[in-house]
Short mmCIF file of C-alpha atoms in Angstrom, two decimals:
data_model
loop_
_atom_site.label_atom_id
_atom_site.label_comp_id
_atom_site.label_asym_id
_atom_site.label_seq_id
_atom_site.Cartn_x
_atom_site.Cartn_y
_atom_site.Cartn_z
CA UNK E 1 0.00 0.00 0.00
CA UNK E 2 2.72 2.33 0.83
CA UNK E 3 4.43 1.93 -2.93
CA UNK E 4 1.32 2.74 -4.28
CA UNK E 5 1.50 6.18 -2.39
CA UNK E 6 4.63 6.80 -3.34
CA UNK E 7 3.73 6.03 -6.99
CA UNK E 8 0.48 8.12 -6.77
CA UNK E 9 2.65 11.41 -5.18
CA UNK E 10 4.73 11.01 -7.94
CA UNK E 11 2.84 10.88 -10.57
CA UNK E 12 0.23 13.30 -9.41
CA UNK E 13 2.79 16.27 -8.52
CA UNK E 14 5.10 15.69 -11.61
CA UNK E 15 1.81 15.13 -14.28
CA UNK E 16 -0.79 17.50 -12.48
CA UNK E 17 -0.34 20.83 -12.48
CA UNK E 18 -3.22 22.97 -10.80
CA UNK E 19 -3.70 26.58 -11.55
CA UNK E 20 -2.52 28.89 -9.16
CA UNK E 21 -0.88 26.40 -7.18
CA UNK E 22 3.23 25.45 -7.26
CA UNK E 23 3.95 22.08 -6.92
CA UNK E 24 5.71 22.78 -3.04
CA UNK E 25 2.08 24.28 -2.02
CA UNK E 26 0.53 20.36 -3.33
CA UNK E 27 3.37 18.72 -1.91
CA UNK E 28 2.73 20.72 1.81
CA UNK E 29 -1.14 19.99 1.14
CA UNK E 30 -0.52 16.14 0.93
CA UNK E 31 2.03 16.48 3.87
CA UNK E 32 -1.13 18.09 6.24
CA UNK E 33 -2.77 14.95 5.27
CA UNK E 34 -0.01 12.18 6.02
CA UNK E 35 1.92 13.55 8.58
CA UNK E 36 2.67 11.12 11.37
CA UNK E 37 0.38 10.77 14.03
CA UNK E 38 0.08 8.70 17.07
CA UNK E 39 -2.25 5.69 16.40
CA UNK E 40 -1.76 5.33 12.91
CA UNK E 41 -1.58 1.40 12.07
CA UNK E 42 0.70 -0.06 9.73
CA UNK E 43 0.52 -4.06 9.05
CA UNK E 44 4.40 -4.44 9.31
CA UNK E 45 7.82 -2.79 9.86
CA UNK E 46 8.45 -2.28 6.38
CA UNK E 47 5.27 -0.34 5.83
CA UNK E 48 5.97 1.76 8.98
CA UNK E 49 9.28 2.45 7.14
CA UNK E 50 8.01 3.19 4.04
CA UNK E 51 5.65 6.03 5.24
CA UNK E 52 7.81 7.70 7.75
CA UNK E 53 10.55 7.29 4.26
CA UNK E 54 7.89 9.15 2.13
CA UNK E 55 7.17 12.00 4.71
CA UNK E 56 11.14 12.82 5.23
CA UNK E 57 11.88 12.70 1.78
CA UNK E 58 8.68 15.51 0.95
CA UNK E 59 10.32 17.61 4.19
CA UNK E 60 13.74 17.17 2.82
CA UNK E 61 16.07 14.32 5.03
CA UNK E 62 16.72 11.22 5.09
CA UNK E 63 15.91 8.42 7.54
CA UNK E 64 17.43 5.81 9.22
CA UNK E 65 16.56 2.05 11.52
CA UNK E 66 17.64 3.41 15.19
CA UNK E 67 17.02 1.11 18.05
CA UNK E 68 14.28 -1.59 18.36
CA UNK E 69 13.13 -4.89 20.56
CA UNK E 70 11.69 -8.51 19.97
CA UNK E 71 9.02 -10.36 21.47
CA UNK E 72 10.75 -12.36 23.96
CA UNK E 73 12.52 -15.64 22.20
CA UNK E 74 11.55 -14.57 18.77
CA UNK E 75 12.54 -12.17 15.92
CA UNK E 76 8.85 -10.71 15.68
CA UNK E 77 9.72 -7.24 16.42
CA UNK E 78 7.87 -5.19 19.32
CA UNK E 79 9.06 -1.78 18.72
CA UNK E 80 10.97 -0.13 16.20
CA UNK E 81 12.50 3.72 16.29
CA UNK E 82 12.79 5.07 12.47
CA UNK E 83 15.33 8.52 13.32
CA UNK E 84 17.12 11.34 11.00
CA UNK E 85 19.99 9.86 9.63
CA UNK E 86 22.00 13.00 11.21
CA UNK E 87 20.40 12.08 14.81
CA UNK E 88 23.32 11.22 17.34
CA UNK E 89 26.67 12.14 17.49
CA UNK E 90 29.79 10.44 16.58
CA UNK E 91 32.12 9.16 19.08
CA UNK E 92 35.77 9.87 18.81
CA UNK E 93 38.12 8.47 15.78
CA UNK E 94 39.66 5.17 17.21
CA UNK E 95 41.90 4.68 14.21
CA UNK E 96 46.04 5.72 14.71
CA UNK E 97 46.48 9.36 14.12
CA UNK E 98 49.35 8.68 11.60
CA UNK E 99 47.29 6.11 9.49
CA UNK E 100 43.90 8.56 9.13
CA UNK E 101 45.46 10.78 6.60
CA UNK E 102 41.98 12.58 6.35
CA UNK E 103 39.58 12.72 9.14
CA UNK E 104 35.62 11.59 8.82
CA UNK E 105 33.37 14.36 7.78
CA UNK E 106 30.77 15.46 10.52
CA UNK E 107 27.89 14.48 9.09
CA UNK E 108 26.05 14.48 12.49
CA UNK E 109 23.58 17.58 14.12
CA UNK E 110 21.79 16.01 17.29
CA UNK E 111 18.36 16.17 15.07
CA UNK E 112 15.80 14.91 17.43
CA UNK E 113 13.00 14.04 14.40
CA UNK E 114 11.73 10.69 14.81
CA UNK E 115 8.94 8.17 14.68
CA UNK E 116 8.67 4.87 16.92
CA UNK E 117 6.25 2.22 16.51
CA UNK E 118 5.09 -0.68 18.52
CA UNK E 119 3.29 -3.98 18.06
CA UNK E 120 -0.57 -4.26 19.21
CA UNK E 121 -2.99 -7.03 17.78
CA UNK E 122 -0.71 -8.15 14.93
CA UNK E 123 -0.47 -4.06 13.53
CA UNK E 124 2.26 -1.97 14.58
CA UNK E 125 0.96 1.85 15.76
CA UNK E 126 2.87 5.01 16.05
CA UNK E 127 3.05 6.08 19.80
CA UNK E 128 5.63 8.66 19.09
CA UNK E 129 6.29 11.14 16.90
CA UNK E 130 8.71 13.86 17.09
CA UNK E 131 8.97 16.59 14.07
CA UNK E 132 12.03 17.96 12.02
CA UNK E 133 13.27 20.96 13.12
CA UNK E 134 14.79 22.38 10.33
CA UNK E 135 16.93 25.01 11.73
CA UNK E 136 19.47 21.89 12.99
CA UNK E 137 19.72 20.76 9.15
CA UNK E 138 21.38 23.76 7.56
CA UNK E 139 25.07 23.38 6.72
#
């Protein structure tokens, strides 16, 4: 269901233009309609993924898997945090000083914007959702 979203915001931004409108005012339009919100209910992780996927790539980051926990002795999983891709920091370079001619870019921001879902009645639900804040993505 999710790739068919994707394939309908697509196709209906790039092929449908409507007067008086830019295609960032559609784009923010759709985004007031599927914006995260707690109690949403997804039928598995990958769908869960998907959408949050969809809704950072409309506002502009990128996403990663963060932390998540099974159902005891299996590898159903229970919850499931989706986070920026710049969330966190990096600890410090472990590598020689003399063998790192060049030194890892810092790629990280401590962006808070995330989405965790959890595992009720077979369908996983969002039961937290945390916004971008854009100011922490400028470089």
């Amino acid at each position: 269901m999710i790739s068919y979203i994707l394939l309908w915001i697509s196709f209906h931004f790039r092929s449908h233009q409507h007067p008086g409108k830019t295609e960032s005012t559609q784009v923010e339009n759709f985004l007031e309609c599927k914006t995260p919100k707690i109690r949403i209910k997804f039928c598995s992780e990958q769908e869960g993924y998907d959408f949050y996927n969809a809704y950072a790539r409309a506002k502009g980051f990128s996403i990663r898997r963060s932390s998540s926990h099974n159902v005891k002795n299996t590898t159903t999983i229970k919850n499931k945090t989706f986070c920026c891709s710049r969330q966190g920091i990096w600890g410090p370079d472990k590598r020689e000083e003399e063998s790192s001619n060049c030194s890892k870019p810092k790629t990280r921001c401590m962006c808070q914007a995330r989405m965790k879902i959890s595992l009720r009645d077979g369908f996983y639900y969002i039961y937290e959702f945390e916004p971008i804040a854009q100011a922490k993505h400028i470089i």
